[in-house]
Coordinates of C-alpha atoms in Angstrom, one line a residue:
M1 CA -2.0 -10.4 13.2
P2 CA -3.9 -6.7 12.7
N3 CA -6.4 -5.1 15.1
D4 CA -8.1 -1.9 14.9
S5 CA -5.7 0.2 17.5
P6 CA -3.3 2.6 15.8
P7 CA 0.3 1.6 16.3
P8 CA 2.1 3.9 19.2
D9 CA 5.1 4.5 17.4
K10 CA 5.0 4.3 13.1
P11 CA 8.8 3.9 11.7
K12 CA 10.1 7.1 10.2
T13 CA 9.9 7.1 6.3
R14 CA 11.5 8.9 4.0
Q15 CA 10.2 12.3 3.3
W16 CA 10.8 12.3 -0.3
A17 CA 10.3 9.3 -3.0
P18 CA 9.9 9.6 -6.8
R19 CA 6.5 10.2 -7.8
V20 CA 4.8 7.3 -9.6
W21 CA 4.5 9.2 -13.1
Q22 CA 8.3 9.1 -13.4
G23 CA 8.0 5.5 -14.4
A24 CA 5.9 6.3 -17.4
D25 CA 7.1 7.0 -20.9
Y26 CA 7.1 10.1 -22.8
T27 CA 4.1 9.6 -24.9
A28 CA 1.9 8.3 -21.5
W29 CA 3.1 11.3 -19.7
L30 CA 2.1 13.6 -22.3
K31 CA -1.2 12.1 -23.1
L32 CA -2.1 12.5 -19.2
L33 CA -1.0 16.2 -19.5
A34 CA -2.7 16.6 -22.3
R35 CA -6.0 15.1 -21.4
N36 CA -6.0 17.5 -18.0
R37 CA -5.1 20.6 -20.2
F38 CA -1.7 20.8 -18.3
A39 CA -3.4 21.9 -15.2
V40 CA 0.0 21.4 -13.3
E41 CA -0.1 24.1 -10.3
P42 CA 2.9 25.9 -9.9
P43 CA 4.1 24.5 -6.7
Y44 CA 4.2 21.0 -8.4
W45 CA 5.9 22.5 -11.9
Y46 CA 9.4 21.2 -10.6
I47 CA 7.7 17.3 -10.4
A48 CA 6.4 17.7 -13.9
A49 CA 9.8 18.9 -15.4
I50 CA 11.8 15.9 -13.9
A51 CA 8.9 13.9 -15.0
S52 CA 9.3 15.1 -18.7
L53 CA 12.9 14.6 -18.7
V54 CA 13.0 10.8 -17.1
T55 CA 10.0 9.7 -19.1
V56 CA 12.0 10.5 -22.3
G57 CA 14.8 8.2 -21.2
N58 CA 12.0 5.5 -20.3
M59 CA 11.0 5.8 -23.7
A60 CA 14.6 5.2 -24.9
L61 CA 15.0 2.4 -22.7
R62 CA 12.0 0.4 -23.8
W63 CA 12.9 0.7 -27.4
I64 CA 16.2 -0.9 -26.5
Q65 CA 14.3 -3.7 -24.5
D66 CA 12.0 -4.6 -27.0
N67 CA 14.8 -4.6 -29.5
L68 CA 16.7 -7.0 -26.9
H69 CA 14.0 -9.0 -25.8
G70 CA 11.0 -8.5 -27.7
D71 CA 10.8 -11.0 -29.5
R72 CA 11.2 -13.6 -27.1
V73 CA 8.8 -11.7 -24.8
R74 CA 6.0 -12.2 -27.6
R75 CA 6.5 -16.3 -27.5
T76 CA 6.3 -16.2 -24.0
E77 CA 3.4 -18.2 -22.5
L78 CA 2.1 -18.2 -19.2
V79 CA 3.0 -21.1 -17.3
A80 CA -0.5 -21.6 -15.8
P81 CA -3.6 -19.7 -15.4
P82 CA -3.3 -16.5 -13.3
V83 CA -4.6 -16.3 -10.0
F84 CA -6.5 -12.8 -9.1
V85 CA -6.6 -11.5 -5.8
I86 CA -10.1 -9.1 -6.1
G87 CA -11.5 -6.5 -3.5
H88 CA -12.3 -3.2 -3.0
W89 CA -9.0 -1.2 -1.7
R90 CA -8.6 -1.7 1.6
T91 CA -9.9 -4.8 2.3
G92 CA -7.0 -6.9 2.8
T93 CA -6.3 -7.6 -0.8
T94 CA -2.6 -6.6 -0.5
L95 CA -2.6 -9.2 3.1
L96 CA -4.1 -12.1 0.9
H97 CA -1.7 -11.0 -1.7
E98 CA 1.3 -11.4 0.0
L99 CA 0.3 -14.7 1.7
L100 CA -0.4 -16.2 -1.8
V101 CA 2.8 -15.0 -3.0
L102 CA 4.8 -16.8 -0.1
D103 CA 4.3 -20.3 -2.1
S104 CA 7.6 -21.0 -4.2
R105 CA 5.4 -22.0 -7.2
H106 CA 3.8 -18.4 -7.4
T107 CA 5.1 -15.1 -8.6
S108 CA 3.6 -11.6 -8.8
P109 CA 4.7 -8.0 -10.3
T110 CA 6.9 -6.3 -8.0
T111 CA 7.1 -2.6 -7.1
L112 CA 9.8 -2.2 -9.3
Q113 CA 8.0 -4.1 -12.5
C114 CA 5.1 -1.8 -12.2
F115 CA 6.7 1.3 -11.5
A116 CA 9.2 0.6 -14.2
P117 CA 7.1 -1.4 -16.6
N118 CA 8.6 0.2 -19.8
H119 CA 12.3 -1.2 -19.2
F120 CA 12.8 -3.4 -16.0
L121 CA 14.3 -6.3 -18.0
L122 CA 17.2 -4.0 -18.6
T123 CA 17.3 -1.9 -15.5
E124 CA 15.9 -4.1 -12.5
G125 CA 19.6 -4.8 -11.2
L126 CA 20.6 -1.1 -11.4
L127 CA 17.6 0.3 -10.1
K128 CA 18.0 -2.0 -7.2
R129 CA 21.2 -1.5 -6.5
Y130 CA 21.5 2.1 -6.7
L131 CA 18.4 3.9 -6.2
T132 CA 17.2 1.8 -3.4
I133 CA 17.5 4.6 -0.8
L134 CA 14.7 6.5 -3.0
V135 CA 12.1 3.7 -2.1
P136 CA 9.9 4.2 1.0
D137 CA 10.2 1.6 3.9
R138 CA 6.6 1.4 4.5
R139 CA 3.4 2.5 2.3
P140 CA 2.1 6.0 3.3
M141 CA -1.4 5.0 3.9
D142 CA -1.3 2.2 6.4
N143 CA 2.3 1.5 7.4
M144 CA 2.7 -1.7 5.9
A145 CA 6.2 -2.6 4.6
A146 CA 7.3 -1.6 1.1
G147 CA 10.2 -2.2 -1.4
W148 CA 11.3 -3.1 -4.6
D149 CA 10.7 -6.6 -4.3
R150 CA 7.3 -6.5 -2.4
P151 CA 4.2 -7.5 -4.7
Q152 CA 2.6 -4.8 -6.3
E153 CA -0.8 -3.9 -7.9
D154 CA -0.4 -4.3 -11.8
E155 CA -3.0 -1.1 -12.4
F156 CA 0.1 0.8 -11.6
A157 CA 1.9 -0.5 -14.5
L158 CA -0.9 -0.6 -16.3
C159 CA -1.5 3.4 -15.8
L160 CA 2.4 3.9 -16.8
L161 CA 2.0 2.0 -20.1
G162 CA -0.3 4.9 -21.2
L163 CA -3.6 2.5 -20.9
P164 CA -6.9 3.9 -19.6
S165 CA -6.9 3.6 -15.6
P166 CA -8.7 5.3 -12.6
Y167 CA -5.2 5.7 -11.4
A168 CA -4.3 8.7 -13.6
D169 CA -6.9 10.6 -11.6
L170 CA -4.0 11.1 -8.8
A171 CA -2.3 13.3 -10.9
F172 CA -5.2 15.8 -11.3
P173 CA -7.7 15.8 -8.2
N174 CA -9.3 19.0 -9.2
R175 CA -10.3 17.8 -12.6
P176 CA -13.2 15.4 -14.2
P177 CA -12.0 11.8 -14.5
T178 CA -9.3 11.4 -17.1
Y179 CA -10.6 8.2 -18.4
P180 CA -14.4 8.0 -17.5
G181 CA -15.4 4.6 -17.4
S182 CA -11.9 2.8 -17.2
L183 CA -12.6 1.2 -13.7
D184 CA -14.6 -1.7 -15.6
L185 CA -13.6 -0.9 -19.0
S186 CA -16.9 0.5 -19.9
G187 CA -15.8 3.8 -21.1
L188 CA -13.4 2.4 -23.6
T189 CA -14.0 2.1 -27.3
P190 CA -13.3 -1.5 -29.0
S191 CA -10.3 -0.3 -30.3
Q192 CA -9.1 1.0 -27.0
L193 CA -10.4 -2.2 -25.5
A194 CA -8.2 -4.5 -27.8
H195 CA -5.1 -2.2 -26.9
W196 CA -5.8 -2.5 -23.4
K197 CA -5.9 -6.6 -23.3
R198 CA -2.7 -6.8 -26.0
T199 CA -0.8 -4.1 -23.7
F200 CA -1.8 -6.4 -20.3
R201 CA -1.1 -9.4 -21.9
R202 CA 2.2 -8.3 -23.0
F203 CA 3.1 -7.1 -19.5
L204 CA 2.1 -10.4 -18.3
Q205 CA 4.4 -12.1 -20.7
T206 CA 7.1 -9.7 -19.6
I207 CA 6.8 -11.1 -16.0
T208 CA 6.7 -14.5 -17.0
F209 CA 9.7 -14.2 -19.3
R210 CA 11.7 -12.8 -16.3
D211 CA 10.2 -15.5 -13.8
P212 CA 8.4 -18.6 -15.3
R213 CA 6.0 -19.2 -12.3
R214 CA 2.3 -18.8 -11.7
L215 CA 1.2 -15.4 -11.6
V216 CA -0.8 -14.2 -8.7
L217 CA -2.4 -10.6 -9.3
K218 CA -3.9 -8.1 -7.2
S219 CA -5.5 -5.0 -8.4
P220 CA -8.6 -3.7 -7.2
P221 CA -10.0 -2.2 -10.5
H222 CA -10.1 -5.9 -11.7
T223 CA -13.1 -6.6 -9.3
A224 CA -15.2 -5.0 -11.8
R225 CA -13.6 -6.6 -14.8
V226 CA -14.1 -10.0 -14.5
P227 CA -15.9 -10.8 -17.9
T228 CA -12.9 -9.1 -19.8
L229 CA -10.2 -11.1 -17.7
L230 CA -12.5 -14.3 -18.5
E231 CA -12.2 -13.5 -22.0
M232 CA -8.4 -13.4 -21.9
F233 CA -7.8 -16.2 -19.4
P234 CA -10.8 -18.4 -19.4
D235 CA -9.3 -20.7 -16.7
A236 CA -8.1 -18.1 -14.4
R237 CA -8.9 -18.1 -10.4
F238 CA -10.7 -15.5 -8.7
V239 CA -10.4 -14.9 -4.9
H240 CA -12.5 -12.3 -3.5
I241 CA -11.7 -10.9 -0.2
V242 CA -14.3 -8.6 1.7
R243 CA -14.2 -6.4 4.9
D244 CA -16.7 -4.3 6.8
P245 CA -17.7 -1.4 4.7
F246 CA -17.8 0.9 7.4
V247 CA -14.1 0.6 7.8
V248 CA -13.5 0.2 4.1
F249 CA -15.1 3.8 3.8
A250 CA -13.2 5.5 5.8
S251 CA -9.7 3.9 4.9
T252 CA -10.4 4.3 1.4
V253 CA -10.9 8.4 1.8
N254 CA -7.3 8.3 3.4
L255 CA -6.1 6.0 0.9
W256 CA -7.0 8.7 -1.9
K257 CA -6.2 11.7 0.1
T258 CA -2.9 10.3 1.0
L259 CA -2.0 9.3 -2.4
G260 CA -3.1 12.3 -3.7
R261 CA -0.8 14.2 -1.4
K262 CA 2.3 12.1 -2.6
H263 CA 1.8 11.8 -6.4
G264 CA -0.6 14.6 -7.2
L265 CA 0.2 17.5 -9.5
Q266 CA -2.2 19.8 -7.7
T267 CA -3.3 20.4 -4.1
L268 CA -6.8 18.9 -3.4
R269 CA -9.4 21.6 -2.9
D270 CA -12.5 19.7 -2.3
E271 CA -12.2 16.5 0.3
G272 CA -16.2 15.8 -0.8
R273 CA -14.9 14.9 -4.4
V274 CA -13.1 12.1 -2.8
R275 CA -16.0 10.9 -0.6
E276 CA -18.2 11.0 -3.7
K277 CA -15.3 8.9 -5.7
V278 CA -15.3 6.5 -2.7
F279 CA -18.9 6.0 -2.8
A280 CA -19.4 5.5 -6.5
E281 CA -16.4 3.5 -7.2
F282 CA -17.7 1.2 -4.3
R283 CA -20.9 0.6 -6.2
V284 CA -19.4 0.0 -9.5
L285 CA -17.0 -2.4 -8.0
Y286 CA -19.8 -4.6 -6.0
D287 CA -22.5 -4.2 -8.9
R288 CA -20.2 -5.6 -11.8
L289 CA -18.5 -8.4 -9.9
E290 CA -22.1 -9.2 -8.6
Q291 CA -23.2 -9.4 -12.6
A292 CA -20.2 -11.3 -13.4
K293 CA -20.3 -14.4 -10.8
P294 CA -22.4 -16.6 -13.1
L295 CA -20.0 -16.2 -15.6
I296 CA -17.2 -17.7 -13.6
P297 CA -16.9 -21.5 -13.8
A298 CA -17.3 -23.8 -11.0
G299 CA -14.2 -24.2 -8.9
R300 CA -12.8 -20.9 -10.2
F301 CA -14.0 -18.4 -7.6
H302 CA -13.9 -18.1 -3.5
E303 CA -14.7 -15.1 -1.2
L304 CA -13.2 -14.8 2.4
R305 CA -13.8 -12.3 4.9
Y306 CA -10.8 -9.9 6.0
E307 CA -11.8 -10.7 9.7
E308 CA -11.5 -14.4 9.3
L309 CA -8.2 -14.1 7.3
V310 CA -6.2 -12.1 10.0
K311 CA -7.6 -14.3 12.6
D312 CA -6.5 -17.6 11.1
P313 CA -4.4 -16.8 8.0
V314 CA -3.0 -20.8 7.4
G315 CA -6.6 -22.0 7.7
E316 CA -7.9 -19.2 5.4
V317 CA -5.3 -19.7 2.8
R318 CA -5.7 -23.3 3.0
R319 CA -9.2 -23.1 2.2
V320 CA -8.4 -20.8 -0.9
Y321 CA -6.4 -23.7 -2.3
E322 CA -9.1 -26.2 -2.0
A323 CA -11.9 -24.1 -3.5
V324 CA -9.9 -22.9 -6.6
G325 CA -7.5 -25.8 -6.9
L326 CA -4.1 -24.3 -6.2
G327 CA -2.4 -27.6 -5.8
D328 CA -1.0 -29.1 -2.5
F329 CA -1.3 -26.5 0.3
E330 CA 1.9 -28.3 2.1
N331 CA 4.1 -26.4 -0.2
A332 CA 3.0 -23.1 1.2
R333 CA 2.2 -24.2 5.0
Q334 CA 5.8 -23.2 6.3
P335 CA 6.4 -19.8 4.7
L336 CA 2.7 -19.0 5.9
V337 CA 3.6 -19.9 9.5
E338 CA 6.8 -17.6 9.3
F339 CA 5.4 -14.6 7.7
T340 CA 2.4 -14.7 10.5
R341 CA 4.8 -14.9 13.1
G342 CA 6.7 -12.0 11.5
A343 CA 3.5 -9.9 11.4
A344 CA 2.7 -10.2 15.0
G345 CA 2.0 -7.1 16.6
Y346 CA 1.3 -5.0 13.2
E347 CA -1.4 -2.9 13.9
T348 CA -4.0 -1.3 11.6
N349 CA -5.5 2.2 11.5
R350 CA -8.3 3.3 13.1
Y351 CA -10.7 5.6 12.2
R352 CA -13.8 7.5 13.6
L353 CA -17.2 7.8 11.4
S354 CA -19.8 10.4 12.1
T355 CA -23.3 9.5 12.7
A356 CA -24.2 11.0 9.5
D357 CA -21.2 9.2 7.7
M358 CA -22.8 5.8 9.0
D359 CA -26.2 6.7 7.9
E360 CA -25.2 7.5 4.6
I361 CA -23.0 4.3 4.1
A362 CA -25.9 2.5 5.2
V363 CA -28.3 3.8 2.9
R364 CA -25.9 4.0 -0.4
W365 CA -24.3 0.5 0.3
G366 CA -27.1 -1.2 2.5
D367 CA -27.3 -4.2 -0.1
V368 CA -23.7 -5.0 -0.2
I369 CA -23.5 -4.4 3.7
R370 CA -26.5 -7.0 4.1
R371 CA -24.9 -9.4 1.2
Y372 CA -21.7 -10.1 3.2
G373 CA -23.2 -10.0 6.9
Y374 CA -22.3 -6.6 8.0
G375 CA -23.8 -3.9 10.0
A376 CA -23.0 -0.8 11.9
S377 CA -21.2 -1.1 15.4

């Protein structure tokens, strides 16, 4: 399982892949451009042109899908309360998500479903057959395996469905936030929030229509949205993973810079903006979660540390099952054992922090560092 030294040789990934915006429909794409005053920089005009064409097609396919399947999707009920894997970016949410989805009773939105949320019921088979070559084998920020069928963050789907999302900021890194307050939904009007809930529920109904098993969902922004999620799903389970904030800071800065290079329509000019974004959003996530914890019923919330998960994945996942009542753990044991054997040798990236960085992290995040028992090392 992971350690903190960089791999000697990373497998090569494809140098070009579709941009995330090509999964939106035309209305959502046009809204993103308009909110940012169409500030696409010249080197990225061709990307915007391609997205403008593709998103028109996505809109047409969405209409066809809704005409064919809409009534049945709207009648679809979730088979069980969803499980939300929550935590800050780069805390191990992806690893925990993948471990929980190994249980044959569980399912999750896939990369294809999150990046083609408007029409995957129609096009999933065709996209897998003919466009797999366009999907990177590895995630650009950490070299973890990627692919159409891998579990994915539903926040990407919500963003591409036109909902207010902090991920919209990836497109225009030099502009102010596209949707201020979208991280914790505090910036939404009552009508926008109602639309957010309807659209999110409809997406989950569509996933369940396609695969009627219990949903395990992972998106770091949901860490700041627990009250809204409890309104929608009163019996939902929440599994919160934490990691050394000193590691998380450097890794998250790298995440946003990497995704900006891959999906941005501008070239980032001030890296200080990324640092401040990480500092500020960390506070929002942990402050909102701490406020929400008393709202979560007993037996519906569990916390674990990334460092313990990588040491003993089978034991830690067993404790998750017991803490939030996910049923018989034996159904998941063997797939977990096989997964951990296959993951042996995977190595995480290592980052060096300056003394000034460590001092600033200790000051701005000190209460969270102490809450979870971490310290500078």
